[in-house]
Short mmCIF file of C-alpha atoms in Angstrom, two decimals:
data_model
loop_
_atom_site.label_atom_id
_atom_site.label_comp_id
_atom_site.label_asym_id
_atom_site.label_seq_id
_atom_site.Cartn_x
_atom_site.Cartn_y
_atom_site.Cartn_z
CA MET A 206 0.05 0.03 -0.04
CA ALA A 207 2.72 2.46 0.85
CA THR A 208 4.55 1.61 -2.23
CA SER A 209 1.44 2.37 -4.29
CA GLN A 210 0.67 5.54 -2.70
CA SER A 211 4.45 6.63 -3.26
CA ALA A 212 4.02 5.82 -6.84
CA ASN A 213 0.88 7.70 -7.10
CA ASN A 214 2.53 10.71 -5.55
CA GLY A 215 5.34 10.39 -7.90
CA LEU A 216 3.04 10.21 -11.01
CA ILE A 217 1.16 13.35 -9.70
CA GLU A 218 4.38 15.27 -9.24
CA TRP A 219 5.51 14.25 -12.71
CA VAL A 220 2.27 15.46 -14.26
CA PHE A 221 2.34 18.70 -12.58
CA ARG A 222 6.02 19.22 -13.82
CA HIS A 223 5.03 18.37 -17.34
CA LEU A 224 1.57 19.95 -17.63
CA ASP A 225 2.21 21.40 -21.05
CA LEU A 226 3.08 18.08 -22.41
CA VAL A 227 0.11 16.42 -20.77
CA PHE A 228 -2.28 19.04 -22.01
CA MET A 229 -0.88 18.66 -25.56
CA VAL A 230 -1.52 15.02 -25.62
CA LEU A 231 -5.07 15.36 -24.09
CA ARG A 232 -5.86 18.10 -26.85
CA ILE A 233 -5.18 15.44 -29.36
CA ILE A 234 -6.38 12.21 -28.07
CA LYS A 235 -9.14 13.06 -25.55
CA PRO A 236 -9.74 16.73 -25.06
CA THR A 237 -12.13 16.13 -22.22
CA VAL A 238 -11.25 13.53 -19.61
CA VAL A 239 -13.64 12.54 -16.79
CA PHE A 240 -11.87 10.27 -14.13
CA LYS A 241 -12.91 9.36 -10.52
CA GLY A 242 -15.24 12.47 -10.11
CA GLN A 243 -13.13 14.90 -11.86
CA ALA A 244 -12.95 16.33 -15.47
CA PHE A 245 -10.23 18.13 -17.28
CA VAL A 246 -11.45 20.32 -20.22
CA THR A 247 -8.48 21.24 -22.54
CA ARG A 248 -9.36 22.76 -25.92
CA PHE A 249 -9.96 26.37 -26.24
CA ASP A 250 -13.47 26.20 -27.46
CA ASP A 251 -14.68 23.80 -24.87
CA VAL A 252 -12.92 25.73 -21.90
CA THR A 253 -14.94 28.66 -23.07
CA GLU A 254 -18.03 26.75 -23.30
CA VAL A 255 -17.57 25.61 -19.75
CA LEU A 256 -17.02 29.06 -18.43
CA GLU A 257 -19.99 30.57 -20.47
CA ARG A 258 -22.37 27.95 -18.94
CA ASP A 259 -22.30 29.42 -15.47
CA GLY A 260 -25.57 28.06 -14.61
CA ILE A 261 -24.18 24.50 -15.14
CA PHE A 262 -20.82 24.81 -14.29
CA GLN A 263 -20.90 26.68 -11.05
CA VAL A 264 -18.36 28.15 -8.67
CA PRO A 265 -17.23 25.89 -5.83
CA TYR A 266 -15.78 28.44 -3.50
CA ALA A 267 -18.91 29.44 -1.37
CA GLU A 268 -18.19 26.92 1.60
CA LYS A 269 -14.76 28.34 1.89
CA MET A 270 -15.78 32.06 1.58
CA TYR A 271 -18.20 31.30 4.52
CA LYS A 272 -15.45 30.38 6.78
CA ILE A 273 -13.19 33.25 5.58
CA THR A 274 -15.93 35.69 6.33
CA ASN A 275 -17.38 34.08 9.20
CA GLY A 276 -20.83 33.30 7.60
CA SER A 277 -21.22 35.35 4.62
CA ASN A 278 -20.32 34.88 0.84
CA PHE A 279 -18.56 37.30 -1.33
CA PHE A 280 -19.40 37.72 -5.05
CA LEU A 281 -16.57 35.52 -6.28
CA GLY A 282 -18.37 32.61 -4.71
CA MET A 283 -22.01 33.36 -5.84
CA GLN A 284 -23.92 32.29 -8.78
CA ASP A 285 -25.82 34.75 -11.17
CA THR A 286 -28.29 35.93 -8.39
CA ALA A 287 -29.57 39.28 -7.55
CA THR A 288 -27.20 39.46 -4.70
CA TYR A 289 -24.34 38.82 -7.12
CA THR A 290 -25.44 41.69 -9.23
CA ARG A 291 -26.01 44.01 -6.44
CA ASP A 292 -22.57 43.42 -4.84
CA VAL A 293 -20.68 43.53 -7.92
CA SER A 294 -22.55 46.88 -9.08
CA ASN A 295 -21.79 48.52 -5.63
CA MET A 296 -18.07 47.71 -5.80
CA ARG A 297 -17.80 48.85 -9.45
CA ILE A 298 -19.24 52.20 -8.32
CA ALA A 299 -16.63 52.07 -5.48
CA ALA A 300 -13.78 50.87 -7.67
CA ARG A 301 -14.09 52.92 -10.73
CA ARG A 302 -12.31 52.00 -14.12
CA GLU A 303 -11.32 55.74 -14.47
CA ASP A 304 -9.22 55.39 -11.30
CA ILE A 305 -6.76 53.29 -13.35
CA SER A 306 -5.31 56.44 -15.14
CA ASP A 307 -6.13 58.91 -12.49
CA ILE A 308 -4.85 57.08 -9.30
CA ILE A 309 -3.57 53.61 -9.84
CA THR A 310 -0.97 53.91 -12.67
CA PRO A 311 0.69 57.05 -11.41
CA PHE A 312 0.85 55.54 -7.77
CA VAL A 313 2.28 52.12 -8.89
CA GLU A 314 4.88 53.71 -11.31
CA GLN A 315 6.01 56.37 -8.87
CA LEU A 316 6.27 53.78 -5.91
CA SER A 317 8.06 51.37 -7.91
CA MET A 318 10.74 53.74 -9.10
CA GLU A 319 11.22 55.20 -5.45
CA ILE A 320 11.58 51.49 -4.05
CA LEU A 321 14.28 50.89 -6.95
CA ALA A 322 16.00 54.21 -6.46
CA SER A 323 16.25 53.69 -2.59
CA SER A 324 18.07 50.37 -3.15
CA ASN A 325 21.78 50.19 -3.45
CA GLY A 326 21.53 48.52 -6.88
CA LYS A 327 20.83 45.07 -5.55
CA MET A 328 17.50 43.77 -4.33
CA ASP A 329 15.13 40.79 -3.87
CA VAL A 330 12.65 41.91 -6.42
CA VAL A 331 10.09 39.59 -4.88
CA LYS A 332 10.27 40.44 -1.27
CA GLU A 333 11.09 44.24 -1.73
CA LEU A 334 8.94 44.96 -4.81
CA THR A 335 6.34 42.75 -6.16
CA ARG A 336 4.89 41.94 -2.96
CA VAL A 337 5.18 45.70 -1.53
CA VAL A 338 3.75 47.48 -4.25
CA PRO A 339 0.20 45.78 -4.47
CA THR A 340 0.01 46.00 -0.62
CA ARG A 341 0.80 49.70 -0.55
CA LEU A 342 -1.74 50.31 -3.35
CA ILE A 343 -4.42 48.54 -1.31
CA GLY A 344 -3.52 50.99 1.44
CA LYS A 345 -3.79 54.02 -0.63
CA TYR A 346 -6.63 53.07 -3.01
CA PHE A 347 -8.83 50.99 -0.74
CA GLY A 348 -7.92 52.85 2.36
CA THR A 349 -6.83 49.59 4.19
CA PRO A 350 -3.12 49.57 4.65
CA GLY A 351 -3.32 46.60 7.11
CA TRP A 352 -1.89 46.23 10.63
CA ASP A 353 1.62 45.34 9.25
CA GLY A 354 2.76 45.36 5.55
CA THR A 355 4.45 41.96 5.57
CA GLU A 356 1.79 40.34 7.73
CA PHE A 357 -1.12 41.78 5.77
CA THR A 358 0.44 40.34 2.52
CA ASP A 359 1.02 36.97 4.02
CA ALA A 360 -2.64 36.87 5.12
CA ALA A 361 -3.96 37.76 1.77
CA THR A 362 -1.67 35.18 0.24
CA SER A 363 -2.69 32.33 2.55
CA MET A 364 -6.44 33.03 2.13
CA PHE A 365 -5.90 33.01 -1.61
CA GLN A 366 -4.27 29.69 -1.46
CA TYR A 367 -6.84 28.13 0.73
CA LEU A 368 -9.74 29.27 -1.55
CA PHE A 369 -8.27 28.10 -4.86
CA TYR A 370 -6.01 25.29 -4.24
CA PRO A 371 -6.30 21.73 -3.05
CA ASP A 372 -7.62 21.20 0.75
CA ASN A 373 -4.62 21.20 3.30
CA PRO A 374 -5.60 21.26 6.79
CA ALA A 375 -2.38 23.00 7.96
CA LEU A 376 -2.96 25.73 5.43
CA GLU A 377 -6.65 25.91 6.51
CA LYS A 378 -5.63 26.47 10.05
CA VAL A 379 -3.14 29.48 9.00
CA ALA A 380 -5.70 30.86 6.49
CA LEU A 381 -8.55 31.06 8.92
CA ASN A 382 -6.57 32.63 11.65
CA ALA A 383 -5.36 35.23 8.93
CA ALA A 384 -9.06 35.70 8.15
CA GLU A 385 -9.86 36.36 11.60
CA LYS A 386 -7.29 38.89 12.02
CA THR A 387 -8.30 40.66 8.71
CA ARG A 388 -11.90 40.70 9.62
CA ASN A 389 -11.11 42.36 13.00
CA TYR A 390 -8.68 44.81 11.32
CA LEU A 391 -11.24 45.81 8.73
CA ASP A 392 -14.11 46.19 11.25
CA GLN A 393 -11.84 48.67 13.19
CA ALA A 394 -10.84 50.47 10.12
CA ILE A 395 -14.64 50.93 9.16
CA ALA A 396 -15.43 52.16 12.63
CA GLU A 397 -12.29 54.47 12.64
CA ARG A 398 -13.23 55.91 9.21
CA LYS A 399 -16.72 56.77 10.35
CA LEU A 400 -15.31 59.06 12.98
CA LYS A 401 -13.37 60.99 10.40
CA ARG A 402 -15.27 61.15 7.03
CA THR A 403 -14.67 62.78 3.58
CA GLN A 404 -10.91 63.30 4.34
CA ASN A 405 -10.08 60.62 1.77
CA ASP A 406 -11.33 59.64 -1.58
CA ASP A 407 -10.81 55.87 -1.66
CA VAL A 408 -12.88 52.74 -2.02
CA LEU A 409 -13.66 52.42 1.71
CA GLU A 410 -15.04 56.22 1.82
CA ARG A 411 -17.10 55.65 -1.42
CA CYS A 412 -18.73 52.33 0.08
CA LEU A 413 -19.48 54.62 3.25
CA LYS A 414 -21.24 57.17 0.90
CA LEU A 415 -23.19 54.34 -0.72
CA GLN A 416 -24.21 53.19 2.83
CA ASP A 417 -25.20 56.97 3.64
CA ALA A 418 -27.47 57.00 0.49
CA GLY A 419 -29.20 53.71 1.80
CA MET A 420 -27.75 51.44 -0.92
CA PRO A 421 -28.79 47.92 -0.34
CA GLY A 422 -25.93 45.45 0.48
CA MET A 423 -23.64 48.25 2.01
CA GLY A 424 -23.81 47.63 5.66
CA ASP A 425 -20.63 47.43 7.64
CA ILE A 426 -20.31 43.65 7.29
CA ASP A 427 -21.15 43.70 3.52
CA ILE A 428 -18.41 46.43 3.05
CA ARG A 429 -15.94 44.33 5.06
CA ASN A 430 -16.64 41.12 3.30
CA ASN A 431 -16.27 42.77 -0.08
CA LEU A 432 -13.03 44.43 0.97
CA ILE A 433 -11.76 40.99 2.06
CA GLY A 434 -12.59 39.36 -1.24
CA LEU A 435 -10.73 42.27 -3.20
CA ILE A 436 -7.79 42.06 -1.13
CA ILE A 437 -7.36 38.35 -1.47
CA GLY A 438 -7.61 38.64 -5.19
CA ALA A 439 -5.24 41.75 -5.51
CA ILE A 440 -1.96 41.16 -3.64
CA PRO A 441 -0.68 37.56 -4.30
CA THR A 442 -1.99 37.55 -7.87
CA THR A 443 -0.08 40.71 -8.76
CA SER A 444 3.12 39.61 -6.97
CA LYS A 445 3.23 36.39 -8.71
CA CYS A 446 2.36 37.72 -12.23
CA ALA A 447 4.98 40.44 -12.06
CA ALA A 448 7.68 38.10 -10.81
CA ILE A 449 6.73 35.58 -13.65
CA THR A 450 6.97 38.18 -16.20
CA LEU A 451 10.28 39.41 -15.00
CA ASN A 452 11.69 35.77 -14.79
CA HIS A 453 10.50 35.10 -18.40
CA LEU A 454 12.25 38.00 -19.72
CA PHE A 455 15.54 37.08 -17.91
CA ASN A 456 15.41 33.72 -19.29
CA HIS A 457 15.35 35.24 -22.82
CA PRO A 458 18.09 37.95 -23.07
CA GLU A 459 17.10 39.05 -26.46
CA LEU A 460 13.63 39.75 -25.47
CA LEU A 461 14.81 41.49 -22.23
CA VAL A 462 16.63 44.00 -24.36
CA GLN A 463 13.61 44.61 -26.46
CA ALA A 464 11.47 45.12 -23.48
CA GLN A 465 13.84 47.43 -21.73
CA GLN A 466 13.90 49.56 -24.87
CA ASP A 467 10.03 49.77 -24.95
CA ALA A 468 9.95 50.57 -21.19
CA ARG A 469 12.36 53.40 -21.39
CA VAL A 470 10.04 55.01 -23.92
CA ASP A 471 6.97 54.27 -21.65
CA ASN A 472 5.28 52.05 -24.35
CA ASP A 473 2.71 50.88 -21.78
CA GLN A 474 0.60 49.10 -24.35
CA LYS A 475 3.75 46.83 -25.25
CA MET A 476 4.29 46.47 -21.56
CA ILE A 477 0.82 44.89 -21.11
CA GLN A 478 1.59 42.54 -24.14
CA TYR A 479 4.87 41.36 -22.39
CA VAL A 480 3.02 40.47 -19.42
CA GLN A 481 0.20 38.69 -21.19
CA GLU A 482 2.59 36.62 -23.44
CA SER A 483 4.93 35.89 -20.46
CA LEU A 484 1.89 34.46 -18.44
CA ARG A 485 0.48 32.63 -21.39
CA LEU A 486 3.64 30.65 -21.65
CA ASN A 487 4.18 30.53 -17.90
CA PRO A 488 0.70 30.56 -16.45
CA PHE A 489 -0.31 31.75 -13.16
CA ALA A 490 -2.53 28.57 -12.74
CA ALA A 491 -3.30 25.46 -14.65
CA GLY A 492 -6.90 26.50 -14.78
CA ILE A 493 -10.45 27.46 -13.20
CA GLN A 494 -12.37 25.07 -11.06
CA ARG A 495 -16.04 24.59 -11.46
CA ILE A 496 -18.77 22.05 -10.27
CA CYS A 497 -21.01 20.63 -12.82
CA ALA A 498 -24.66 21.20 -11.45
CA GLU A 499 -26.37 18.72 -13.99
CA ASP A 500 -25.30 16.10 -16.42
CA TYR A 501 -23.81 17.99 -19.42
CA VAL A 502 -22.32 17.16 -22.86
CA VAL A 503 -19.32 19.28 -23.68
CA ALA A 504 -18.70 19.89 -27.45
CA LYS A 505 -22.07 18.22 -28.36
CA GLY A 506 -22.37 17.08 -31.82
CA THR A 507 -18.48 16.60 -32.39
CA LEU A 508 -16.27 13.59 -32.28
CA ARG A 509 -14.90 14.72 -29.10
CA SER A 510 -18.23 15.25 -27.25
CA THR A 511 -18.07 14.10 -23.79
CA LYS A 512 -20.66 13.63 -20.95
CA ILE A 513 -19.75 15.29 -17.65
CA PRO A 514 -22.01 13.77 -14.84
CA LYS A 515 -23.62 16.03 -12.22
CA GLY A 516 -21.33 16.57 -9.25
CA THR A 517 -18.10 16.35 -11.08
CA LEU A 518 -15.35 18.76 -10.07
CA VAL A 519 -14.18 20.41 -13.44
CA LEU A 520 -10.88 21.97 -14.28
CA ALA A 521 -11.30 24.29 -17.25
CA ALA A 522 -7.54 24.12 -18.27
CA THR A 523 -6.98 27.74 -19.34
CA GLN A 524 -3.45 26.93 -19.45
CA SER A 525 -4.03 24.40 -22.11
CA ALA A 526 -6.59 26.63 -23.97
CA MET A 527 -4.13 29.39 -24.52
CA MET A 528 -1.53 26.84 -26.27
CA ASP A 529 -4.20 25.48 -28.50
CA HIS A 530 -3.15 25.74 -32.15
CA ARG A 531 -6.61 25.69 -33.35
CA LYS A 532 -7.28 29.08 -31.76
CA ILE A 533 -3.85 30.45 -31.11
CA GLU A 534 -1.52 30.89 -34.02
CA SER A 535 1.92 29.35 -33.39
CA PRO A 536 1.26 28.96 -29.78
CA SER A 537 4.77 28.10 -28.65
CA GLN A 538 6.15 31.47 -30.03
CA PHE A 539 6.39 34.81 -28.04
CA ARG A 540 4.45 37.42 -29.87
CA LEU A 541 3.33 40.78 -29.00
CA ASP A 542 0.66 41.09 -31.82
CA ARG A 543 -1.89 38.64 -30.40
CA PRO A 544 -5.54 39.60 -29.99
CA ALA A 545 -6.96 40.01 -26.61
CA TYR A 546 -9.04 36.78 -26.83
CA SER A 547 -5.87 34.86 -26.84
CA TYR A 548 -5.53 35.27 -23.17
CA MET A 549 -7.64 33.68 -20.42
CA HIS A 550 -5.43 34.99 -17.26
CA PHE A 551 -8.48 36.80 -15.87
CA GLY A 552 -11.00 33.81 -16.45
CA PHE A 553 -14.09 33.99 -18.87
CA GLY A 554 -17.67 34.66 -18.53
CA LEU A 555 -19.59 35.67 -15.36
CA HIS A 556 -16.71 35.46 -12.99
CA THR A 557 -13.96 37.14 -15.07
CA CYS A 558 -11.71 38.89 -12.56
CA PHE A 559 -13.10 41.79 -10.97
CA GLY A 560 -9.83 43.61 -10.90
CA GLN A 561 -8.55 42.76 -14.36
CA TYR A 562 -8.23 46.31 -15.45
CA ILE A 563 -6.40 47.16 -12.48
CA ASN A 564 -3.99 44.27 -12.81
CA LEU A 565 -3.30 45.25 -16.49
CA ALA A 566 -2.05 48.46 -15.19
CA GLN A 567 -0.34 47.51 -11.94
CA ILE A 568 1.55 44.34 -13.14
CA PRO A 569 2.83 46.24 -16.22
CA GLY A 570 3.72 49.15 -14.10
CA ILE A 571 6.02 47.20 -11.72
CA VAL A 572 7.53 45.45 -14.57
CA LYS A 573 8.26 48.63 -16.52
CA ALA A 574 9.97 50.16 -13.51
CA VAL A 575 12.42 47.26 -13.21
CA LEU A 576 13.06 47.15 -16.88
CA LYS A 577 14.01 50.92 -16.99
CA GLN A 578 17.01 50.18 -14.61
CA LYS A 579 20.70 50.27 -16.23
CA ALA A 580 22.74 47.13 -16.88
CA LEU A 581 19.78 45.12 -15.30
CA ARG A 582 20.65 41.44 -14.46
CA ARG A 583 19.41 38.67 -12.48
CA VAL A 584 21.82 37.27 -9.97
CA SER A 585 19.78 34.40 -8.57
CA ASP A 586 16.93 32.42 -10.19
CA MET A 587 13.37 32.82 -9.09
CA VAL A 588 12.66 30.58 -6.10
CA THR A 589 9.10 29.33 -5.57
CA ILE A 590 7.35 27.82 -2.75
CA GLU A 591 4.27 26.55 -4.49
CA PRO A 592 2.33 28.02 -5.55
CA PHE A 593 4.02 31.60 -5.26
CA PRO A 594 7.35 33.16 -6.03
CA VAL A 595 9.24 34.01 -2.66
CA SER A 596 12.52 35.32 -3.97
CA MET A 597 14.53 36.54 -7.03
CA GLU A 598 17.62 38.75 -6.72
CA ILE A 599 18.35 41.29 -9.37
CA GLU A 600 21.20 43.91 -9.69
CA PHE A 601 21.48 47.11 -11.87
CA ASP A 602 23.75 50.00 -12.03
CA LYS A 603 22.87 53.27 -10.12
#
């Protein structure tokens, strides 16, 4: 039995180390696989089909969100209900798209350059930059800097891992302790803000203005829960994506030179493309989980049609979809001219990432600041403690 378990663990580890190869084979011979209560959907068209059918392929996060918030849900864990529409609409009023150019981009670029300028030409870009900038942006833009910068970042990271990765009792304990501390902090922050109103124009203040106007779903607990969800989604994702992008560019010196040239002339649209392509070739995650709410046939009417039974845990493998040559031209090549539909980093359909536009400003902004440095070089490889990068040393001339 022990030998069998060890062999299974070894096989799983091998699969995760070679996901691109595994997905490539599946796309050819069995694009949708159903096995022991789980399904893996690998082709571009089929992944989008799953993510479009939100009434059938439902989000599985509600139970864990209830534990994070101590009894409530966040719109990430909701189906397409009136409450979902209300909460998303409220937070889109509070976190406005025009803030990207007015607040977020200038703050991220200035802070990133200040951090780099204050170094001695050598730094751990993960510990000192990619984790720090999103946390401080949360402080500035949301009005919730946290009780301690490092601990606040660690709390968001552990809660993210608890929500979106396989069950781990040790991690659950850490994450739920972090959730309790975050709830207590946000409760206090909301109470303190109520004593000194209108001094800031941030997401918290805007939420309280909606509360003043009697907007449904804007009680103190509602505000706190929405902020928890956004904080979880904002910090670890930004840090990991910025680090992955930089690491990919360091791994390809000619591409690094080209990217630095574009950074130095502030070609922000190109910066977005560098990020998108780096993440397509080095994905943040293998895919998006869903629960099948009823028997359903994927790719019905085709030779690859496959029935997914009710109750199946489904992985819509966005990593695989972004490498599907049927939709992505020359998928193994790094190209800066791909259309936006080539990328599924922020999901697809109902639960497309709430902060995608913020992330598409913040991640390239951090990367651009690093790329502007003279004689930029990586002196130690990126170190990852799954699923997040924890270290990468760089040097540059002052």
